[in-house]
DNA sequence: TATGAATGAGTATTCATTCAT
DNA sequence: AATGAATGAATACTCATTCAT
């Protein structure tokens, strides 16, 4: 009578999904605030309003939780990249505008960016984590690289570097700026990426 | 009897300075390897070959040691920046080459760069540390900003952005790339900075 | 409708009996491998292929399960002892051979023996358990004591000790040897018991 | 001035030795009472009147403490065995009496015996521990084996079994009886060992 | 100045057990 | 009857820090 679509009672699955989601969310906040190493499972559970045991009913370990966040990260970014790529026949100006708003969106929630830094730092320390991380990272880099390559093709100029390397540089710029910015002013990485890209195009040799 | 200027026996002061130096050095390595939070005072003391007590004879706390490293950081960078600035009458090409080698030097010891990231992360967490850190950071940013401004002046172009902001962007790029690179290939931040700068110059309006 | 005597579907009772049997069996293995204290209910349930809840549907607690194993133990041993006792008119040689094969059987499944040790250890710690354990133990000791007494009567010699004490000593020997033997060579307790018994007989005074 | 032989102040070494000794002693009691697995480091430290950290200043882990107890065990037993062996020209009766008092002494402190069982159980579970344990065990077995061999030589009889195997059987008997006896009556293992030995001698063939 | 034993709060993780489904 | 998410206390062990030597 009272379960299924009711708002009061959640089915067991939904209830666990909720617990898991709340723990994930809280963990993400805390990783950004205090770093991965500086965040204890007790902190996460307490702040999310659960027992420590509840954490272990949902995640096998702290690292597994980080991996789970990484996967969420990956999915969100894949969505954004595909919207940068899939529609045809845009002008270079349109592509640049979209790139700028891509960076802005990514970082409007500055937390995403700091989390990304925590992920990178942890990948540098845990080989297990590094393996999964690398895959996500490479995919992302390749996706953004294709956008950059497409931009140069549209303006009929030769990219002065492997577009993937340029993409990696833009990601690095974004992360480095997030590190500087924490809690301070607004994010300028979108604007700077566009500025740099315009410069590269201006200095690039025409195709052929 | 046997101390003072002898080479065998160090004066008490020198001996303490040596202890302090060895602890600092070891701490820096460990912060880079394992992060600030991931490094214990016991680790530092043990790896440096001292007791934990020796650590507390030289530093009031772990954070005080980090501040001490920050000051060393600052001095080293001030030296490098001043050598970028002080000689007159260079061609734009020379300035770019020097900028490239500046980035290369800074990161040839990639450790410096990762330590810088640890410093930034910790500044985001400890207000006490943040204050001291900000001063150092601002000075550095201003110094590098002047170099960038000088470059645009030399080529008689209008910088497309406050030179200090560009300087911050290059530092961000350098840090972001260091994060990506750990343990992997060689550093490419110098090359990329020069590439971006050439682009900006190519796209910049002439002065007046 | 479709259960009762069918072979495909077990009646609800049979199905629960099966669950209980599988949990018991698995628990016994694990107690032997890791000790009573070293075995968690989760381990038992998981290895048996059930949930933790299923455990609590069948046993009130871990100790209750141990008691259940103890009762199984008791029944099995009672069967073996009665087969040592019930047939009349055997020669001493036959009795000794049977004793040897009793020990061998008991320990061929060395697990029985290690479980017995775990039971004893736990009885030393839990008064509740000790009470039930004592009853089983005493019955077993009396039964084996009668076998020993019968042997001395058959050879018309005076036992040099209360036959029950001798029986307890043989059980102790068996357990002590099991403890030494774990995972190693074959069990020699049967042979040693016979060796010692022959000695006692050789040294014993004739009756009257 | 005031340290060294003073009773009030212990030197740092002595003070640590005392801490270590108290922790060892307490641990031994608790291992006997609750088993190795059933004893927590918190229990040990609390009962001994120290912090948990003090435990880790003295022992690297719980297992290392067990190894330390094992070594103490070994030394104590070596002393007892050598006193069984070294004086010449004893009658068989004297040797038997000494064997009886050996068993009695060993177990007068019944704790030793239960500890020995805990050691054996743990050796069956931890390969690291097993290695060290085996060495001690083998030495002990060989020592007691020599005593048994000497006894048969003295009475000019052929031992019906490798004396070392007989020795192992007596140790097993002692341990098995300790398991039965906990908290109950007095130890009878010395008496039983002598009884069995007399029997073996009575049944043994004369030397050549 | 340097030592390192000791502290007490903290770490990640596992436990037996409960209870809504 | 069986499930498994959740609990809260316990586990072994590490931490930064103190202080008598």
Short mmCIF file of N, CA and C in Angstrom, two decimals, chain A residues 28 31-33 35 73 107 109-121 175 177-183, chain B residues 120-121 124-125:
data_model
loop_
_atom_site.label_atom_id
_atom_site.label_comp_id
_atom_site.label_asym_id
_atom_site.label_seq_id
_atom_site.Cartn_x
_atom_site.Cartn_y
_atom_site.Cartn_z
N UNK A 28 33.03 14.43 -1.16
CA UNK A 28 33.59 15.34 -2.15
C UNK A 28 33.87 16.71 -1.53
N UNK A 31 36.89 16.33 0.77
CA UNK A 31 38.15 16.15 0.06
C UNK A 31 38.64 17.51 -0.45
N UNK A 32 37.70 18.32 -0.92
CA UNK A 32 38.07 19.64 -1.42
C UNK A 32 38.54 20.53 -0.27
N UNK A 33 37.81 20.47 0.84
CA UNK A 33 38.18 21.32 1.97
C UNK A 33 39.50 20.91 2.60
N UNK A 35 41.45 17.93 1.70
CA UNK A 35 42.30 16.98 0.99
C UNK A 35 41.88 15.55 1.27
N UNK A 73 32.93 11.96 -12.00
CA UNK A 73 33.67 13.03 -12.65
C UNK A 73 33.74 12.77 -14.16
N UNK A 107 34.15 24.86 -13.98
CA UNK A 107 34.72 25.37 -12.74
C UNK A 107 33.78 26.23 -11.95
N UNK A 109 31.40 25.29 -10.47
CA UNK A 109 31.54 24.52 -9.26
C UNK A 109 33.03 24.25 -9.07
N UNK A 110 33.68 25.23 -8.43
CA UNK A 110 35.13 25.14 -8.31
C UNK A 110 35.54 23.84 -7.64
N UNK A 111 34.63 23.25 -6.90
CA UNK A 111 34.94 22.02 -6.21
C UNK A 111 35.39 20.93 -7.17
N UNK A 112 34.70 20.83 -8.31
CA UNK A 112 35.09 19.83 -9.29
C UNK A 112 36.58 19.89 -9.57
N UNK A 113 37.03 21.10 -9.66
CA UNK A 113 38.41 21.31 -10.09
C UNK A 113 39.39 20.91 -8.98
N UNK A 114 39.08 21.32 -7.76
CA UNK A 114 39.96 20.94 -6.66
C UNK A 114 39.92 19.43 -6.47
N UNK A 115 38.75 18.86 -6.67
CA UNK A 115 38.67 17.41 -6.56
C UNK A 115 39.57 16.75 -7.60
N UNK A 116 39.56 17.33 -8.78
CA UNK A 116 40.40 16.79 -9.84
C UNK A 116 41.87 16.80 -9.41
N UNK A 117 42.25 17.86 -8.72
CA UNK A 117 43.63 17.95 -8.25
C UNK A 117 43.90 16.87 -7.20
N UNK A 118 42.96 16.69 -6.30
CA UNK A 118 43.12 15.63 -5.30
C UNK A 118 43.25 14.27 -5.99
N UNK A 119 42.45 14.07 -7.03
CA UNK A 119 42.52 12.80 -7.76
C UNK A 119 43.91 12.62 -8.36
N UNK A 120 44.42 13.68 -8.96
CA UNK A 120 45.75 13.58 -9.58
C UNK A 120 46.81 13.29 -8.54
N UNK A 121 46.74 14.03 -7.41
CA UNK A 121 47.72 13.81 -6.36
C UNK A 121 47.66 12.37 -5.86
N UNK A 175 43.58 23.70 -13.89
CA UNK A 175 43.86 23.19 -12.55
C UNK A 175 44.75 24.13 -11.77
N UNK A 177 45.11 27.28 -12.09
CA UNK A 177 44.38 28.48 -11.69
C UNK A 177 43.42 28.19 -10.54
N UNK A 178 42.83 27.03 -10.56
CA UNK A 178 41.92 26.67 -9.47
C UNK A 178 42.69 26.65 -8.15
N UNK A 179 43.91 26.13 -8.21
CA UNK A 179 44.76 26.06 -7.03
C UNK A 179 45.03 27.46 -6.48
N UNK A 180 45.22 28.42 -7.35
CA UNK A 180 45.52 29.78 -6.93
C UNK A 180 44.28 30.48 -6.37
N UNK A 181 43.15 30.08 -6.84
CA UNK A 181 41.94 30.87 -6.70
C UNK A 181 41.13 30.57 -5.46
N UNK A 182 41.39 29.39 -4.92
CA UNK A 182 40.48 28.85 -3.90
C UNK A 182 39.87 29.92 -2.99
N UNK A 183 38.58 29.96 -2.95
CA UNK A 183 37.89 30.88 -2.06
C UNK A 183 37.97 32.33 -2.50
N UNK B 120 50.57 25.55 -1.73
CA UNK B 120 49.30 26.18 -2.09
C UNK B 120 48.13 25.46 -1.44
N UNK B 121 48.16 24.14 -1.50
CA UNK B 121 47.07 23.39 -0.89
C UNK B 121 46.98 23.67 0.60
N UNK B 124 45.47 26.92 1.44
CA UNK B 124 44.02 26.90 1.34
C UNK B 124 43.34 26.35 2.58
N UNK B 125 44.14 25.77 3.46
CA UNK B 125 43.55 25.12 4.63
C UNK B 125 43.89 25.83 5.93
#
